[in-house]
Amino acid sequence: MPEGHTLHRLAAQVNAVFSGSPWRVSSPQGRFAAGALRLDAEVPRHAEAWGKHLFVHLDTRIWHVHLGLYGAFSFRGDSSFAAPPSIGAPRAWTAELRPRYDDDGWLIPEPPQGAVRARVQARHGWADLRGPATCAVLEPGEHALILARLGPDPLRQAPDTSATAERERFLENLARRRMSIAAALMEQAVIAGVGNIYRAESLFLESIAPETPSNELSASRAAALWDRLSQQLRTGVREGLIRTLRTEGDRRHWVYQHQGTACLRCGELIAARELQGRRLYWCPGCQLR
Ligand SMILES: [Zn+2]
């Protein structure tokens, strides 16, 4: 599942290639036909991410996307349809089209492939959304309701502040919960944007046992965990992938999907088990209660 860094990169990408000009919106698959009609010909003003949610603010409406487990955007266009290189492509990006243009000077897109829920099109390119968990036009007030249910997103705080309001909210959210810290990190109401990989890697690097009840984690350790996640997510936005193990070589993670192999720190075998439908990875040697 895409974690928060992917959504923030996606918002930056949408801003770079769509904001400020009218777009065309359709639903080649048909399931978003009515919604597409309401977004078509509007001007996207600003895209933002909060945790795993993407909101595109248009003149009069807001488009809401949650990729879920399988959703993805793909972007294609001519050579002028480009985001800054630092953003890169969320998925496929090819500029090797032989471009053809319609009478209004818009690039003629390729026929949609597969089940494209929504196609958004600018003059020089388009993006196809496939397989999202949510793709909806929000009614007035719904945006605020969704945000009210979401916990703080480490990527929405200023990068250089040490004790932020967001971090305080995270600490309060943990203090109110008896569920394990491993379960709490996956609750989007506790902290928004963390998924399975960041959960495993941050708990390992902070030497926190995954079964620790959230409200038994000291404030200083909870704060350190927030800071660790903030730093990891920011690196993820910058690099476009999750790489928590910063050593030479191809291996990117300390514990994630390394069950049964020796921990690089202590030599104990890395463990894995199911927790509420998602696999949890940890080192029983380093992450003692
Ligand atoms: Zn270990």
PDB file of C-alpha atoms and ligand atoms in Angstrom:
ATOM      1  CA  MET A   1       0.000   0.000   0.000  1.00  0.00           C
ATOM      2  CA  PRO A   2       1.336   3.478  -0.790  1.00  0.00           C
ATOM      3  CA  GLU A   3       2.492   5.224   2.363  1.00  0.00           C
ATOM      4  CA  GLY A   4       2.295   8.959   3.055  1.00  0.00           C
ATOM      5  CA  HIS A   5       5.409   9.948   1.150  1.00  0.00           C
ATOM      6  CA  THR A   6       3.822   8.660  -2.092  1.00  0.00           C
ATOM      7  CA  LEU A   7       0.744  10.841  -1.639  1.00  0.00           C
ATOM      8  CA  HIS A   8       2.781  13.953  -0.935  1.00  0.00           C
ATOM      9  CA  ARG A   9       4.822  13.335  -4.065  1.00  0.00           C
ATOM     10  CA  LEU A  10       1.616  12.789  -5.984  1.00  0.00           C
ATOM     11  CA  ALA A  11       0.183  16.101  -4.755  1.00  0.00           C
ATOM     12  CA  ALA A  12       3.369  17.867  -5.861  1.00  0.00           C
ATOM     13  CA  GLN A  13       3.133  16.164  -9.234  1.00  0.00           C
ATOM     14  CA  VAL A  14      -0.509  17.184  -9.728  1.00  0.00           C
ATOM     15  CA  ASN A  15       0.369  20.754  -8.770  1.00  0.00           C
ATOM     16  CA  ALA A  16       3.281  20.788 -11.208  1.00  0.00           C
ATOM     17  CA  VAL A  17       1.421  19.550 -14.262  1.00  0.00           C
ATOM     18  CA  PHE A  18      -2.240  20.476 -13.734  1.00  0.00           C
ATOM     19  CA  SER A  19      -2.672  23.504 -11.465  1.00  0.00           C
ATOM     20  CA  GLY A  20      -3.915  26.756 -12.875  1.00  0.00           C
ATOM     21  CA  SER A  21      -5.475  25.671 -16.184  1.00  0.00           C
ATOM     22  CA  PRO A  22      -8.785  24.053 -16.983  1.00  0.00           C
ATOM     23  CA  TRP A  23      -8.641  20.297 -17.323  1.00  0.00           C
ATOM     24  CA  ARG A  24     -10.765  17.621 -18.914  1.00  0.00           C
ATOM     25  CA  VAL A  25     -12.032  14.837 -16.710  1.00  0.00           C
ATOM     26  CA  SER A  26     -13.605  11.584 -17.812  1.00  0.00           C
ATOM     27  CA  SER A  27     -14.189   8.083 -16.505  1.00  0.00           C
ATOM     28  CA  PRO A  28     -13.276   5.645 -19.275  1.00  0.00           C
ATOM     29  CA  GLN A  29     -14.395   2.755 -17.071  1.00  0.00           C
ATOM     30  CA  GLY A  30     -17.675   4.523 -16.325  1.00  0.00           C
ATOM     31  CA  ARG A  31     -17.781   4.072 -12.557  1.00  0.00           C
ATOM     32  CA  PHE A  32     -16.892   7.718 -11.941  1.00  0.00           C
ATOM     33  CA  ALA A  33     -18.869   9.138 -14.880  1.00  0.00           C
ATOM     34  CA  ALA A  34     -21.149  11.406 -12.825  1.00  0.00           C
ATOM     35  CA  GLY A  35     -18.270  12.680 -10.700  1.00  0.00           C
ATOM     36  CA  ALA A  36     -16.104  13.300 -13.743  1.00  0.00           C
ATOM     37  CA  LEU A  37     -18.844  15.463 -15.254  1.00  0.00           C
ATOM     38  CA  ARG A  38     -18.818  17.652 -12.147  1.00  0.00           C
ATOM     39  CA  LEU A  39     -15.034  18.118 -12.277  1.00  0.00           C
ATOM     40  CA  ASP A  40     -14.695  18.538 -16.039  1.00  0.00           C
ATOM     41  CA  ALA A  41     -13.635  21.958 -17.363  1.00  0.00           C
ATOM     42  CA  GLU A  42     -12.950  23.279 -13.873  1.00  0.00           C
ATOM     43  CA  VAL A  43      -9.551  24.701 -12.941  1.00  0.00           C
ATOM     44  CA  PRO A  44      -7.543  22.639 -10.440  1.00  0.00           C
ATOM     45  CA  ARG A  45      -6.091  25.198  -8.028  1.00  0.00           C
ATOM     46  CA  HIS A  46      -4.154  23.212  -5.492  1.00  0.00           C
ATOM     47  CA  ALA A  47      -3.520  19.585  -4.620  1.00  0.00           C
ATOM     48  CA  GLU A  48      -2.653  18.558  -1.081  1.00  0.00           C
ATOM     49  CA  ALA A  49      -2.027  15.321   0.744  1.00  0.00           C
ATOM     50  CA  TRP A  50      -2.966  14.466   4.297  1.00  0.00           C
ATOM     51  CA  GLY A  51      -1.689  11.044   5.269  1.00  0.00           C
ATOM     52  CA  LYS A  52      -2.861   8.682   2.563  1.00  0.00           C
ATOM     53  CA  HIS A  53      -5.540  11.021   1.195  1.00  0.00           C
ATOM     54  CA  LEU A  54      -5.196  13.278  -1.832  1.00  0.00           C
ATOM     55  CA  PHE A  55      -7.403  16.342  -2.192  1.00  0.00           C
ATOM     56  CA  VAL A  56      -7.476  18.392  -5.372  1.00  0.00           C
ATOM     57  CA  HIS A  57      -9.134  21.758  -4.789  1.00  0.00           C
ATOM     58  CA  LEU A  58     -10.908  23.093  -7.855  1.00  0.00           C
ATOM     59  CA  ASP A  59     -12.795  26.344  -8.282  1.00  0.00           C
ATOM     60  CA  THR A  60     -15.986  25.102  -6.691  1.00  0.00           C
ATOM     61  CA  ARG A  61     -15.370  21.475  -5.740  1.00  0.00           C
ATOM     62  CA  ILE A  62     -12.851  19.136  -4.148  1.00  0.00           C
ATOM     63  CA  TRP A  63     -11.787  15.838  -5.680  1.00  0.00           C
ATOM     64  CA  HIS A  64     -10.918  13.207  -3.074  1.00  0.00           C
ATOM     65  CA  VAL A  65      -8.733  10.177  -3.840  1.00  0.00           C
ATOM     66  CA  HIS A  66      -7.545   7.397  -1.564  1.00  0.00           C
ATOM     67  CA  LEU A  67      -5.400   4.856  -3.378  1.00  0.00           C
ATOM     68  CA  GLY A  68      -6.030   2.035  -0.911  1.00  0.00           C
ATOM     69  CA  LEU A  69      -4.080  -1.154  -1.472  1.00  0.00           C
ATOM     70  CA  TYR A  70      -4.091  -1.228  -5.255  1.00  0.00           C
ATOM     71  CA  GLY A  71      -4.703   2.271  -6.562  1.00  0.00           C
ATOM     72  CA  ALA A  72      -2.173   4.078  -8.734  1.00  0.00           C
ATOM     73  CA  PHE A  73      -1.857   7.066 -11.017  1.00  0.00           C
ATOM     74  CA  SER A  74       0.090   6.924 -14.249  1.00  0.00           C
ATOM     75  CA  PHE A  75       1.135  10.078 -16.075  1.00  0.00           C
ATOM     76  CA  ARG A  76       1.905  10.486 -19.751  1.00  0.00           C
ATOM     77  CA  GLY A  77       2.411  13.454 -21.947  1.00  0.00           C
ATOM     78  CA  ASP A  78       4.560  15.287 -24.436  1.00  0.00           C
ATOM     79  CA  SER A  79       7.874  16.917 -23.597  1.00  0.00           C
ATOM     80  CA  SER A  80       6.242  20.014 -22.054  1.00  0.00           C
ATOM     81  CA  PHE A  81       4.247  17.886 -19.608  1.00  0.00           C
ATOM     82  CA  ALA A  82       6.920  17.539 -17.012  1.00  0.00           C
ATOM     83  CA  ALA A  83       7.297  17.931 -13.316  1.00  0.00           C
ATOM     84  CA  PRO A  84      10.522  19.050 -11.680  1.00  0.00           C
ATOM     85  CA  PRO A  85      12.996  16.161 -11.821  1.00  0.00           C
ATOM     86  CA  SER A  86      13.136  15.962  -8.042  1.00  0.00           C
ATOM     87  CA  ILE A  87       9.507  14.894  -7.998  1.00  0.00           C
ATOM     88  CA  GLY A  88       9.901  12.232 -10.638  1.00  0.00           C
ATOM     89  CA  ALA A  89       7.107   9.945 -11.584  1.00  0.00           C
ATOM     90  CA  PRO A  90       4.805   8.213  -9.146  1.00  0.00           C
ATOM     91  CA  ARG A  91       4.613   5.338 -11.593  1.00  0.00           C
ATOM     92  CA  ALA A  92       5.118   5.103 -15.331  1.00  0.00           C
ATOM     93  CA  TRP A  93       6.235   8.198 -17.142  1.00  0.00           C
ATOM     94  CA  THR A  94       7.206   8.104 -20.760  1.00  0.00           C
ATOM     95  CA  ALA A  95       7.733  11.027 -23.065  1.00  0.00           C
ATOM     96  CA  GLU A  96       8.308   8.824 -26.079  1.00  0.00           C
ATOM     97  CA  LEU A  97       4.945   9.483 -27.639  1.00  0.00           C
ATOM     98  CA  ARG A  98       4.645  10.689 -31.178  1.00  0.00           C
ATOM     99  CA  PRO A  99       2.348  13.529 -30.177  1.00  0.00           C
ATOM    100  CA  ARG A 100      -0.809  14.384 -32.136  1.00  0.00           C
ATOM    101  CA  TYR A 101      -3.016  17.330 -31.239  1.00  0.00           C
ATOM    102  CA  ASP A 102      -6.701  18.081 -31.614  1.00  0.00           C
ATOM    103  CA  ASP A 103      -8.162  21.280 -33.112  1.00  0.00           C
ATOM    104  CA  ASP A 104      -7.882  23.060 -29.754  1.00  0.00           C
ATOM    105  CA  GLY A 105      -4.204  22.200 -29.550  1.00  0.00           C
ATOM    106  CA  TRP A 106      -4.630  19.519 -26.904  1.00  0.00           C
ATOM    107  CA  LEU A 107      -2.533  16.390 -27.050  1.00  0.00           C
ATOM    108  CA  ILE A 108      -4.699  13.461 -28.152  1.00  0.00           C
ATOM    109  CA  PRO A 109      -4.299  10.845 -25.427  1.00  0.00           C
ATOM    110  CA  GLU A 110      -3.802   7.169 -26.059  1.00  0.00           C
ATOM    111  CA  PRO A 111      -6.843   4.929 -25.621  1.00  0.00           C
ATOM    112  CA  PRO A 112      -7.251   3.986 -21.967  1.00  0.00           C
ATOM    113  CA  GLN A 113      -5.787   0.645 -20.971  1.00  0.00           C
ATOM    114  CA  GLY A 114      -7.551  -1.455 -18.384  1.00  0.00           C
ATOM    115  CA  ALA A 115     -10.065  -0.156 -15.870  1.00  0.00           C
ATOM    116  CA  VAL A 116      -9.345   3.577 -15.727  1.00  0.00           C
ATOM    117  CA  ARG A 117     -11.593   5.057 -13.063  1.00  0.00           C
ATOM    118  CA  ALA A 118     -10.665   8.647 -13.861  1.00  0.00           C
ATOM    119  CA  ARG A 119      -8.648  10.307 -16.585  1.00  0.00           C
ATOM    120  CA  VAL A 120      -7.612  13.917 -16.044  1.00  0.00           C
ATOM    121  CA  GLN A 121      -6.187  15.696 -19.013  1.00  0.00           C
ATOM    122  CA  ALA A 122      -4.243  18.898 -19.499  1.00  0.00           C
ATOM    123  CA  ARG A 123      -3.155  20.437 -22.764  1.00  0.00           C
ATOM    124  CA  HIS A 124       0.126  18.512 -22.853  1.00  0.00           C
ATOM    125  CA  GLY A 125      -0.622  15.268 -21.072  1.00  0.00           C
ATOM    126  CA  TRP A 126      -2.882  13.238 -18.883  1.00  0.00           C
ATOM    127  CA  ALA A 127      -3.039  11.073 -15.796  1.00  0.00           C
ATOM    128  CA  ASP A 128      -4.997   7.858 -15.406  1.00  0.00           C
ATOM    129  CA  LEU A 129      -6.227   6.656 -12.032  1.00  0.00           C
ATOM    130  CA  ARG A 130      -6.795   2.936 -11.645  1.00  0.00           C
ATOM    131  CA  GLY A 131      -8.012   0.859  -8.721  1.00  0.00           C
ATOM    132  CA  PRO A 132      -8.478   3.503  -6.019  1.00  0.00           C
ATOM    133  CA  ALA A 133     -10.303   2.757  -2.783  1.00  0.00           C
ATOM    134  CA  THR A 134     -11.942   6.189  -2.985  1.00  0.00           C
ATOM    135  CA  CYS A 135     -12.533   8.500  -5.935  1.00  0.00           C
ATOM    136  CA  ALA A 136     -15.218  11.032  -5.144  1.00  0.00           C
ATOM    137  CA  VAL A 137     -16.340  14.631  -5.465  1.00  0.00           C
ATOM    138  CA  LEU A 138     -16.785  16.044  -1.979  1.00  0.00           C
ATOM    139  CA  GLU A 139     -19.873  17.914  -0.920  1.00  0.00           C
ATOM    140  CA  PRO A 140     -19.366  21.133   1.063  1.00  0.00           C
ATOM    141  CA  GLY A 141     -18.299  20.295   4.588  1.00  0.00           C
ATOM    142  CA  GLU A 142     -17.139  16.768   3.784  1.00  0.00           C
ATOM    143  CA  HIS A 143     -13.514  17.825   3.464  1.00  0.00           C
ATOM    144  CA  ALA A 144     -13.482  19.153   7.018  1.00  0.00           C
ATOM    145  CA  LEU A 145     -15.178  15.984   8.278  1.00  0.00           C
ATOM    146  CA  ILE A 146     -12.500  13.772   6.720  1.00  0.00           C
ATOM    147  CA  LEU A 147      -9.704  15.911   8.131  1.00  0.00           C
ATOM    148  CA  ALA A 148     -11.296  15.846  11.572  1.00  0.00           C
ATOM    149  CA  ARG A 149     -11.010  12.056  11.592  1.00  0.00           C
ATOM    150  CA  LEU A 150      -7.337  12.059  10.619  1.00  0.00           C
ATOM    151  CA  GLY A 151      -4.468  12.244  13.040  1.00  0.00           C
ATOM    152  CA  PRO A 152      -1.461  14.510  12.541  1.00  0.00           C
ATOM    153  CA  ASP A 153       0.636  14.006   9.416  1.00  0.00           C
ATOM    154  CA  PRO A 154       4.396  14.423  10.035  1.00  0.00           C
ATOM    155  CA  LEU A 155       4.778  15.725   6.490  1.00  0.00           C
ATOM    156  CA  ARG A 156       2.489  18.661   7.216  1.00  0.00           C
ATOM    157  CA  GLN A 157       4.704  20.183   9.908  1.00  0.00           C
ATOM    158  CA  ALA A 158       7.535  22.580   9.303  1.00  0.00           C
ATOM    159  CA  PRO A 159      10.674  20.432   8.950  1.00  0.00           C
ATOM    160  CA  ASP A 160      12.861  22.352  11.371  1.00  0.00           C
ATOM    161  CA  THR A 161      10.567  22.671  14.368  1.00  0.00           C
ATOM    162  CA  SER A 162      11.384  20.481  17.320  1.00  0.00           C
ATOM    163  CA  ALA A 163       8.288  20.483  19.515  1.00  0.00           C
ATOM    164  CA  THR A 164       5.324  20.957  17.223  1.00  0.00           C
ATOM    165  CA  ALA A 165       1.600  20.930  17.806  1.00  0.00           C
ATOM    166  CA  GLU A 166       1.393  17.880  15.539  1.00  0.00           C
ATOM    167  CA  ARG A 167       3.806  15.949  17.707  1.00  0.00           C
ATOM    168  CA  GLU A 168       1.864  16.915  20.820  1.00  0.00           C
ATOM    169  CA  ARG A 169      -1.305  15.566  19.211  1.00  0.00           C
ATOM    170  CA  PHE A 170       0.457  12.293  18.441  1.00  0.00           C
ATOM    171  CA  LEU A 171       1.560  11.974  22.067  1.00  0.00           C
ATOM    172  CA  GLU A 172      -1.978  12.694  23.280  1.00  0.00           C
ATOM    173  CA  ASN A 173      -3.402  10.146  20.849  1.00  0.00           C
ATOM    174  CA  LEU A 174      -1.073   7.455  22.181  1.00  0.00           C
ATOM    175  CA  ALA A 175      -1.716   8.342  25.804  1.00  0.00           C
ATOM    176  CA  ARG A 176      -5.440   7.709  25.258  1.00  0.00           C
ATOM    177  CA  ARG A 177      -4.996   4.227  23.770  1.00  0.00           C
ATOM    178  CA  ARG A 178      -4.227   0.868  25.294  1.00  0.00           C
ATOM    179  CA  MET A 179      -3.804  -0.860  21.925  1.00  0.00           C
ATOM    180  CA  SER A 180      -0.273  -1.940  21.040  1.00  0.00           C
ATOM    181  CA  ILE A 181       1.994   0.673  19.529  1.00  0.00           C
ATOM    182  CA  ALA A 182       2.212  -1.519  16.406  1.00  0.00           C
ATOM    183  CA  ALA A 183      -1.564  -1.340  15.982  1.00  0.00           C
ATOM    184  CA  ALA A 184      -1.692   2.364  16.852  1.00  0.00           C
ATOM    185  CA  LEU A 185       0.795   3.365  14.152  1.00  0.00           C
ATOM    186  CA  MET A 186      -1.549   1.908  11.524  1.00  0.00           C
ATOM    187  CA  GLU A 187      -4.547   3.867  12.864  1.00  0.00           C
ATOM    188  CA  GLN A 188      -4.884   6.914  10.639  1.00  0.00           C
ATOM    189  CA  ALA A 189      -6.615   8.717  13.510  1.00  0.00           C
ATOM    190  CA  VAL A 190      -3.435   8.389  15.595  1.00  0.00           C
ATOM    191  CA  ILE A 191      -0.916   9.378  12.938  1.00  0.00           C
ATOM    192  CA  ALA A 192      -1.672   9.853   9.253  1.00  0.00           C
ATOM    193  CA  GLY A 193       0.499   8.440   6.498  1.00  0.00           C
ATOM    194  CA  VAL A 194       2.330   5.579   8.207  1.00  0.00           C
ATOM    195  CA  GLY A 195       2.029   2.158   6.588  1.00  0.00           C
ATOM    196  CA  ASN A 196       3.520  -1.254   7.113  1.00  0.00           C
ATOM    197  CA  ILE A 197       7.109  -0.488   6.121  1.00  0.00           C
ATOM    198  CA  TYR A 198       7.520   2.721   8.123  1.00  0.00           C
ATOM    199  CA  ARG A 199       5.853   1.052  11.095  1.00  0.00           C
ATOM    200  CA  ALA A 200       8.297  -1.852  11.177  1.00  0.00           C
ATOM    201  CA  GLU A 201      11.375   0.209  10.497  1.00  0.00           C
ATOM    202  CA  SER A 202      10.647   3.048  12.918  1.00  0.00           C
ATOM    203  CA  LEU A 203       9.855   0.689  15.799  1.00  0.00           C
ATOM    204  CA  PHE A 204      13.064  -1.227  15.122  1.00  0.00           C
ATOM    205  CA  LEU A 205      15.234   1.893  14.967  1.00  0.00           C
ATOM    206  CA  GLU A 206      13.713   3.199  18.201  1.00  0.00           C
ATOM    207  CA  SER A 207      14.092  -0.239  19.871  1.00  0.00           C
ATOM    208  CA  ILE A 208      10.413  -0.335  20.792  1.00  0.00           C
ATOM    209  CA  ALA A 209       8.714  -3.702  21.309  1.00  0.00           C
ATOM    210  CA  PRO A 210       5.707  -3.766  18.961  1.00  0.00           C
ATOM    211  CA  GLU A 211       3.344  -5.114  21.616  1.00  0.00           C
ATOM    212  CA  THR A 212       4.027  -2.219  24.024  1.00  0.00           C
ATOM    213  CA  PRO A 213       0.680  -0.664  24.981  1.00  0.00           C
ATOM    214  CA  SER A 214       0.540   2.826  23.453  1.00  0.00           C
ATOM    215  CA  ASN A 215      -0.245   4.486  26.763  1.00  0.00           C
ATOM    216  CA  GLU A 216       2.771   2.843  28.422  1.00  0.00           C
ATOM    217  CA  LEU A 217       5.255   4.374  26.022  1.00  0.00           C
ATOM    218  CA  SER A 218       7.022   7.241  27.787  1.00  0.00           C
ATOM    219  CA  ALA A 219       6.552  10.731  26.379  1.00  0.00           C
ATOM    220  CA  SER A 220      10.211  10.951  25.459  1.00  0.00           C
ATOM    221  CA  ARG A 221      10.174   7.667  23.550  1.00  0.00           C
ATOM    222  CA  ALA A 222       6.914   8.571  21.815  1.00  0.00           C
ATOM    223  CA  ALA A 223       8.412  11.919  20.809  1.00  0.00           C
ATOM    224  CA  ALA A 224      11.516  10.177  19.496  1.00  0.00           C
ATOM    225  CA  LEU A 225       9.294   7.820  17.481  1.00  0.00           C
ATOM    226  CA  TRP A 226       7.445  10.794  15.941  1.00  0.00           C
ATOM    227  CA  ASP A 227      10.732  12.470  15.078  1.00  0.00           C
ATOM    228  CA  ARG A 228      12.042   9.253  13.543  1.00  0.00           C
ATOM    229  CA  LEU A 229       8.920   8.854  11.403  1.00  0.00           C
ATOM    230  CA  SER A 230       9.060  12.509  10.355  1.00  0.00           C
ATOM    231  CA  GLN A 231      12.622  12.141   9.208  1.00  0.00           C
ATOM    232  CA  GLN A 232      11.899   8.844   7.406  1.00  0.00           C
ATOM    233  CA  LEU A 233       8.839  10.211   5.618  1.00  0.00           C
ATOM    234  CA  ARG A 234      10.678  13.346   4.489  1.00  0.00           C
ATOM    235  CA  THR A 235      13.480  11.199   3.100  1.00  0.00           C
ATOM    236  CA  GLY A 236      10.836   9.102   1.343  1.00  0.00           C
ATOM    237  CA  VAL A 237       9.341  12.193  -0.297  1.00  0.00           C
ATOM    238  CA  ARG A 238      12.771  13.297  -1.439  1.00  0.00           C
ATOM    239  CA  GLU A 239      13.905   9.928  -2.765  1.00  0.00           C
ATOM    240  CA  GLY A 240      10.603   8.444  -3.936  1.00  0.00           C
ATOM    241  CA  LEU A 241      11.153   5.154  -2.140  1.00  0.00           C
ATOM    242  CA  ILE A 242      11.498   3.873   1.396  1.00  0.00           C
ATOM    243  CA  ARG A 243      15.094   3.278   2.309  1.00  0.00           C
ATOM    244  CA  THR A 244      15.620   3.118   6.046  1.00  0.00           C
ATOM    245  CA  LEU A 245      18.858   1.114   5.985  1.00  0.00           C
ATOM    246  CA  ARG A 246      21.485   3.588   4.839  1.00  0.00           C
ATOM    247  CA  THR A 247      24.375   1.287   4.029  1.00  0.00           C
ATOM    248  CA  GLU A 248      26.049   0.298   0.791  1.00  0.00           C
ATOM    249  CA  GLY A 249      24.253  -2.335  -1.232  1.00  0.00           C
ATOM    250  CA  ASP A 250      20.745  -3.078  -2.414  1.00  0.00           C
ATOM    251  CA  ARG A 251      19.145  -3.934   0.912  1.00  0.00           C
ATOM    252  CA  ARG A 252      16.830  -1.096   1.945  1.00  0.00           C
ATOM    253  CA  HIS A 253      15.242  -2.226   5.209  1.00  0.00           C
ATOM    254  CA  TRP A 254      16.395  -3.459   8.611  1.00  0.00           C
ATOM    255  CA  VAL A 255      13.499  -5.794   9.425  1.00  0.00           C
ATOM    256  CA  TYR A 256      10.709  -5.355   6.858  1.00  0.00           C
ATOM    257  CA  GLN A 257      10.384  -8.655   4.939  1.00  0.00           C
ATOM    258  CA  HIS A 258      13.608  -9.990   6.489  1.00  0.00           C
ATOM    259  CA  GLN A 259      11.976 -12.502   8.853  1.00  0.00           C
ATOM    260  CA  GLY A 260      14.101 -15.553   9.553  1.00  0.00           C
ATOM    261  CA  THR A 261      17.384 -13.788   8.812  1.00  0.00           C
ATOM    262  CA  ALA A 262      19.867 -12.509  11.391  1.00  0.00           C
ATOM    263  CA  CYS A 263      19.339  -8.969  12.691  1.00  0.00           C
ATOM    264  CA  LEU A 264      22.093  -6.706  11.393  1.00  0.00           C
ATOM    265  CA  ARG A 265      22.496  -5.238  14.881  1.00  0.00           C
ATOM    266  CA  CYS A 266      22.242  -8.118  17.327  1.00  0.00           C
ATOM    267  CA  GLY A 267      22.206 -11.343  15.292  1.00  0.00           C
ATOM    268  CA  GLU A 268      18.861 -12.541  16.645  1.00  0.00           C
ATOM    269  CA  LEU A 269      16.471 -13.906  14.003  1.00  0.00           C
ATOM    270  CA  ILE A 270      13.985 -11.327  12.761  1.00  0.00           C
ATOM    271  CA  ALA A 271      10.398 -12.317  13.485  1.00  0.00           C
ATOM    272  CA  ALA A 272       7.090 -11.782  11.684  1.00  0.00           C
ATOM    273  CA  ARG A 273       3.442 -12.335  12.501  1.00  0.00           C
ATOM    274  CA  GLU A 274       0.015 -11.214  11.385  1.00  0.00           C
ATOM    275  CA  LEU A 275      -1.516  -8.309  13.243  1.00  0.00           C
ATOM    276  CA  GLN A 276      -4.985  -7.196  12.129  1.00  0.00           C
ATOM    277  CA  GLY A 277      -4.463  -8.449   8.623  1.00  0.00           C
ATOM    278  CA  ARG A 278      -1.050  -6.889   8.036  1.00  0.00           C
ATOM    279  CA  ARG A 279       2.335  -8.500   8.557  1.00  0.00           C
ATOM    280  CA  LEU A 280       4.393  -7.140  11.391  1.00  0.00           C
ATOM    281  CA  TYR A 281       8.193  -7.492  11.398  1.00  0.00           C
ATOM    282  CA  TRP A 282      10.505  -6.958  14.371  1.00  0.00           C
ATOM    283  CA  CYS A 283      13.713  -8.087  16.033  1.00  0.00           C
ATOM    284  CA  PRO A 284      13.032  -9.909  19.343  1.00  0.00           C
ATOM    285  CA  GLY A 285      16.632  -9.153  20.393  1.00  0.00           C
ATOM    286  CA  CYS A 286      16.639  -5.383  19.888  1.00  0.00           C
ATOM    287  CA  GLN A 287      12.985  -4.657  20.612  1.00  0.00           C
ATOM    288  CA  LEU A 288      12.578  -5.925  24.156  1.00  0.00           C
ATOM    289  CA  ARG A 289       9.942  -4.628  26.526  1.00  0.00           C
TER     290      ARG A 289
HETATM  291 ZN    ZN B   1      18.324  -7.089  16.711  1.00  0.00          ZN
END
